[in-house]
mmCIF file of N, CA, C and O in Angstrom:
data_model
loop_
_atom_site.group_PDB
_atom_site.id
_atom_site.type_symbol
_atom_site.label_atom_id
_atom_site.label_comp_id
_atom_site.label_asym_id
_atom_site.label_seq_id
_atom_site.Cartn_x
_atom_site.Cartn_y
_atom_site.Cartn_z
ATOM 1 N N MET A 129 0.909 -1.183 -0.023
ATOM 2 C CA MET A 129 -0.044 -0.009 -0.018
ATOM 3 C C MET A 129 0.842 1.199 0.022
ATOM 4 O O MET A 129 1.789 1.461 0.904
ATOM 5 N N ALA A 130 0.713 2.128 -0.952
ATOM 6 C CA ALA A 130 1.536 3.194 -1.091
ATOM 7 C C ALA A 130 1.493 4.360 -0.118
ATOM 8 O O ALA A 130 2.283 5.013 0.252
ATOM 9 N N ASN A 131 0.235 4.343 0.634
ATOM 10 C CA ASN A 131 0.005 5.273 1.698
ATOM 11 C C ASN A 131 0.171 4.830 3.010
ATOM 12 O O ASN A 131 -0.262 5.397 4.060
ATOM 13 N N ALA A 132 0.819 3.638 3.209
ATOM 14 C CA ALA A 132 0.909 2.920 4.544
ATOM 15 C C ALA A 132 1.593 3.820 5.561
ATOM 16 O O ALA A 132 1.304 3.859 6.764
ATOM 17 N N HIS A 133 2.609 4.684 5.051
ATOM 18 C CA HIS A 133 3.336 5.561 6.062
ATOM 19 C C HIS A 133 2.453 6.634 6.592
ATOM 20 O O HIS A 133 2.762 7.149 7.601
ATOM 21 N N LEU A 134 1.316 6.870 5.946
ATOM 22 C CA LEU A 134 0.378 7.997 6.320
ATOM 23 C C LEU A 134 -0.725 7.443 7.262
ATOM 24 O O LEU A 134 -1.319 8.160 8.060
ATOM 25 N N ILE A 135 -1.035 6.132 7.131
ATOM 26 C CA ILE A 135 -2.118 5.458 7.893
ATOM 27 C C ILE A 135 -1.892 5.457 9.334
ATOM 28 O O ILE A 135 -2.856 5.670 10.056
ATOM 29 N N LYS A 136 -0.634 5.095 9.710
ATOM 30 C CA LYS A 136 -0.398 4.884 11.222
ATOM 31 C C LYS A 136 -0.591 6.276 11.888
ATOM 32 O O LYS A 136 -1.325 6.228 12.952
ATOM 33 N N PRO A 137 0.016 7.377 11.499
ATOM 34 C CA PRO A 137 -0.198 8.516 12.336
ATOM 35 C C PRO A 137 -1.588 9.069 12.160
ATOM 36 O O PRO A 137 -2.244 9.676 13.182
ATOM 37 N N LEU A 138 -2.270 8.938 11.144
ATOM 38 C CA LEU A 138 -3.801 9.175 10.917
ATOM 39 C C LEU A 138 -4.539 8.351 11.885
ATOM 40 O O LEU A 138 -5.462 8.879 12.592
ATOM 41 N N SER A 139 -4.257 7.173 11.968
ATOM 42 C CA SER A 139 -5.014 6.193 12.946
ATOM 43 C C SER A 139 -4.884 6.692 14.376
ATOM 44 O O SER A 139 -5.694 6.700 15.166
ATOM 45 N N ARG A 140 -3.581 7.133 14.677
ATOM 46 C CA ARG A 140 -3.375 7.659 16.075
ATOM 47 C C ARG A 140 -4.175 8.996 16.293
ATOM 48 O O ARG A 140 -4.758 9.199 17.325
ATOM 49 N N SER A 141 -4.169 9.843 15.294
ATOM 50 C CA SER A 141 -4.929 11.050 15.409
ATOM 51 C C SER A 141 -6.422 10.741 15.635
ATOM 52 O O SER A 141 -7.206 11.364 16.364
ATOM 53 N N ILE A 142 -7.022 9.787 14.770
ATOM 54 C CA ILE A 142 -8.366 9.402 14.948
ATOM 55 C C ILE A 142 -8.737 8.956 16.358
ATOM 56 O O ILE A 142 -9.672 9.293 16.993
ATOM 57 N N GLU A 143 -7.751 8.090 16.898
ATOM 58 C CA GLU A 143 -7.976 7.654 18.186
ATOM 59 C C GLU A 143 -7.994 8.774 19.287
ATOM 60 O O GLU A 143 -8.790 8.806 20.200
ATOM 61 N N ASP A 144 -7.043 9.697 19.073
ATOM 62 C CA ASP A 144 -6.839 10.782 20.105
ATOM 63 C C ASP A 144 -8.182 11.648 19.978
ATOM 64 O O ASP A 144 -8.694 12.067 21.137
ATOM 65 N N VAL A 145 -8.618 12.019 18.906
ATOM 66 C CA VAL A 145 -9.902 12.909 18.729
ATOM 67 C C VAL A 145 -11.068 12.047 19.282
ATOM 68 O O VAL A 145 -11.914 12.635 19.801
ATOM 69 N N ARG A 146 -11.208 10.814 19.028
ATOM 70 C CA ARG A 146 -12.293 9.930 19.461
ATOM 71 C C ARG A 146 -12.338 10.053 20.992
ATOM 72 O O ARG A 146 -13.342 10.195 21.526
ATOM 73 N N MET A 147 -11.167 9.832 21.678
ATOM 74 C CA MET A 147 -11.112 9.821 23.098
ATOM 75 C C MET A 147 -11.571 11.296 23.599
ATOM 76 O O MET A 147 -12.189 11.304 24.617
ATOM 77 N N GLU A 148 -11.025 12.271 22.909
ATOM 78 C CA GLU A 148 -11.304 13.669 23.330
ATOM 79 C C GLU A 148 -12.838 13.922 23.183
ATOM 80 O O GLU A 148 -13.497 14.550 24.115
ATOM 81 N N LEU A 149 -13.437 13.411 22.112
ATOM 82 C CA LEU A 149 -14.845 13.580 21.899
ATOM 83 C C LEU A 149 -15.692 12.906 22.929
ATOM 84 O O LEU A 149 -16.619 13.412 23.498
ATOM 85 N N ASN A 150 -15.308 11.711 23.208
ATOM 86 C CA ASN A 150 -15.964 10.846 24.376
ATOM 87 C C ASN A 150 -15.919 11.584 25.669
ATOM 88 O O ASN A 150 -16.877 11.698 26.323
ATOM 89 N N ASP A 151 -14.831 12.126 25.973
ATOM 90 C CA ASP A 151 -14.583 12.795 27.285
ATOM 91 C C ASP A 151 -15.408 14.095 27.311
ATOM 92 O O ASP A 151 -16.048 14.434 28.270
ATOM 93 N N SER A 152 -15.445 14.897 26.192
ATOM 94 C CA SER A 152 -16.205 16.154 26.107
ATOM 95 C C SER A 152 -17.682 15.835 26.057
ATOM 96 O O SER A 152 -18.400 16.584 26.821
ATOM 97 N N ALA A 153 -18.152 14.839 25.421
ATOM 98 C CA ALA A 153 -19.504 14.526 25.431
ATOM 99 C C ALA A 153 -20.041 14.028 26.840
ATOM 100 O O ALA A 153 -21.162 14.148 27.027
ATOM 101 N N ALA A 154 -19.065 13.526 27.666
ATOM 102 C CA ALA A 154 -19.542 13.095 29.020
ATOM 103 C C ALA A 154 -19.812 14.368 29.910
ATOM 104 O O ALA A 154 -20.465 14.213 30.846
ATOM 105 N N VAL A 155 -19.203 15.598 29.541
ATOM 106 C CA VAL A 155 -19.474 16.719 30.392
ATOM 107 C C VAL A 155 -20.099 17.904 29.909
ATOM 108 O O VAL A 155 -20.608 18.812 30.493
ATOM 109 N N HIS A 156 -20.287 17.859 28.529
ATOM 110 C CA HIS A 156 -20.872 18.984 27.757
ATOM 111 C C HIS A 156 -22.138 18.486 26.997
ATOM 112 O O HIS A 156 -22.136 17.165 26.656
ATOM 113 N N PRO A 157 -23.139 19.336 26.757
ATOM 114 C CA PRO A 157 -24.205 18.837 25.876
ATOM 115 C C PRO A 157 -23.693 18.439 24.460
ATOM 116 O O PRO A 157 -22.779 19.014 24.071
ATOM 117 N N LEU A 158 -24.439 17.471 23.915
ATOM 118 C CA LEU A 158 -23.875 17.080 22.593
ATOM 119 C C LEU A 158 -24.068 18.184 21.600
ATOM 120 O O LEU A 158 -23.394 18.019 20.475
ATOM 121 N N SER A 159 -24.779 19.203 21.808
ATOM 122 C CA SER A 159 -25.090 20.250 20.874
ATOM 123 C C SER A 159 -24.128 21.344 21.092
ATOM 124 O O SER A 159 -24.102 22.482 20.441
ATOM 125 N N SER A 160 -23.178 21.294 22.185
ATOM 126 C CA SER A 160 -22.163 22.300 22.448
ATOM 127 C C SER A 160 -21.209 22.511 21.270
ATOM 128 O O SER A 160 -20.969 21.605 20.532
ATOM 129 N N PRO A 161 -20.889 23.720 21.076
ATOM 130 C CA PRO A 161 -19.935 24.035 19.986
ATOM 131 C C PRO A 161 -18.594 23.106 19.998
ATOM 132 O O PRO A 161 -18.063 22.759 18.931
ATOM 133 N N HIS A 162 -18.086 22.927 21.187
ATOM 134 C CA HIS A 162 -16.910 22.131 21.317
ATOM 135 C C HIS A 162 -17.106 20.730 20.882
ATOM 136 O O HIS A 162 -16.242 20.130 20.160
ATOM 137 N N VAL A 163 -18.142 20.105 21.324
ATOM 138 C CA VAL A 163 -18.376 18.716 20.952
ATOM 139 C C VAL A 163 -18.716 18.656 19.367
ATOM 140 O O VAL A 163 -18.223 17.754 18.789
ATOM 141 N N LEU A 164 -19.460 19.593 19.007
ATOM 142 C CA LEU A 164 -19.728 19.486 17.472
ATOM 143 C C LEU A 164 -18.471 19.730 16.723
ATOM 144 O O LEU A 164 -18.243 19.050 15.703
ATOM 145 N N MET A 165 -17.483 20.544 17.170
ATOM 146 C CA MET A 165 -16.273 20.824 16.436
ATOM 147 C C MET A 165 -15.415 19.434 16.484
ATOM 148 O O MET A 165 -14.858 19.159 15.424
ATOM 149 N N LEU A 166 -15.406 18.869 17.679
ATOM 150 C CA LEU A 166 -14.670 17.553 17.646
ATOM 151 C C LEU A 166 -15.330 16.509 16.780
ATOM 152 O O LEU A 166 -14.570 15.684 16.124
ATOM 153 N N SER A 167 -16.663 16.418 16.783
ATOM 154 C CA SER A 167 -17.274 15.442 15.892
ATOM 155 C C SER A 167 -16.946 15.658 14.456
ATOM 156 O O SER A 167 -16.641 14.744 13.668
ATOM 157 N N GLN A 168 -16.973 16.952 14.015
ATOM 158 C CA GLN A 168 -16.550 17.253 12.642
ATOM 159 C C GLN A 168 -15.220 17.047 12.336
ATOM 160 O O GLN A 168 -14.829 16.552 11.268
ATOM 161 N N ARG A 169 -14.272 17.198 13.237
ATOM 162 C CA ARG A 169 -12.896 16.927 13.148
ATOM 163 C C ARG A 169 -12.645 15.412 12.920
ATOM 164 O O ARG A 169 -11.940 14.919 12.073
ATOM 165 N N LEU A 170 -13.374 14.672 13.755
ATOM 166 C CA LEU A 170 -13.271 13.201 13.711
ATOM 167 C C LEU A 170 -13.824 12.699 12.282
ATOM 168 O O LEU A 170 -13.156 11.841 11.669
ATOM 169 N N ASP A 171 -14.869 13.263 11.901
ATOM 170 C CA ASP A 171 -15.436 13.006 10.513
ATOM 171 C C ASP A 171 -14.484 13.194 9.487
ATOM 172 O O ASP A 171 -14.244 12.443 8.585
ATOM 173 N N HIS A 172 -13.824 14.287 9.510
ATOM 174 C CA HIS A 172 -12.822 14.717 8.501
ATOM 175 C C HIS A 172 -11.641 13.674 8.517
ATOM 176 O O HIS A 172 -11.174 13.230 7.502
ATOM 177 N N LEU A 173 -11.114 13.243 9.769
ATOM 178 C CA LEU A 173 -10.055 12.355 9.884
ATOM 179 C C LEU A 173 -10.456 11.000 9.375
ATOM 180 O O LEU A 173 -9.760 10.396 8.484
ATOM 181 N N LEU A 174 -11.710 10.581 9.669
ATOM 182 C CA LEU A 174 -12.068 9.317 9.104
ATOM 183 C C LEU A 174 -12.296 9.194 7.564
ATOM 184 O O LEU A 174 -11.989 8.278 6.936
ATOM 185 N N ASN A 175 -12.744 10.361 7.097
ATOM 186 C CA ASN A 175 -12.848 10.505 5.620
ATOM 187 C C ASN A 175 -11.431 10.428 4.940
ATOM 188 O O ASN A 175 -11.266 9.857 3.936
ATOM 189 N N GLN A 176 -10.513 11.058 5.590
ATOM 190 C CA GLN A 176 -9.141 11.021 5.148
ATOM 191 C C GLN A 176 -8.629 9.651 5.155
ATOM 192 O O GLN A 176 -7.982 9.111 4.193
ATOM 193 N N TYR A 177 -8.914 8.943 6.236
ATOM 194 C CA TYR A 177 -8.397 7.495 6.356
ATOM 195 C C TYR A 177 -9.048 6.573 5.308
ATOM 196 O O TYR A 177 -8.467 5.845 4.688
ATOM 197 N N GLU A 178 -10.373 6.853 5.070
ATOM 198 C CA GLU A 178 -10.957 6.112 4.084
ATOM 199 C C GLU A 178 -10.446 6.272 2.654
ATOM 200 O O GLU A 178 -10.219 5.371 1.865
ATOM 201 N N ASN A 179 -10.161 7.535 2.370
ATOM 202 C CA ASN A 179 -9.578 7.962 1.049
ATOM 203 C C ASN A 179 -8.198 7.313 0.851
ATOM 204 O O ASN A 179 -7.895 6.815 -0.186
ATOM 205 N N LEU A 180 -7.385 7.365 1.981
ATOM 206 C CA LEU A 180 -6.016 6.726 1.903
ATOM 207 C C LEU A 180 -6.105 5.309 1.665
ATOM 208 O O LEU A 180 -5.364 4.608 1.002
ATOM 209 N N SER A 181 -7.149 4.632 2.529
ATOM 210 C CA SER A 181 -7.185 3.160 2.444
ATOM 211 C C SER A 181 -7.703 2.720 1.021
ATOM 212 O O SER A 181 -7.370 1.497 0.670
ATOM 213 N N ASN A 182 -8.481 3.533 0.242
ATOM 214 C CA ASN A 182 -8.968 3.068 -0.928
ATOM 215 C C ASN A 182 -8.069 3.306 -2.071
ATOM 216 O O ASN A 182 -8.281 2.860 -3.238
ATOM 217 N N ASN A 183 -6.939 3.996 -1.896
ATOM 218 C CA ASN A 183 -6.003 4.331 -2.925
ATOM 219 C C ASN A 183 -4.880 3.401 -3.004
ATOM 220 O O ASN A 183 -4.493 2.726 -2.159
#
């Protein structure tokens, strides 16, 4: 896989944001700007991961 060197750091970023999102959602309303921003960031990272995995 040509993008293998990019997948590992991206996977780590995904896990970091996922944990931060879970922690934030435990103390903030799900509709809070911070939780929504983290959710969008995670979506973006997951889309990047999928694009790299498919190439």
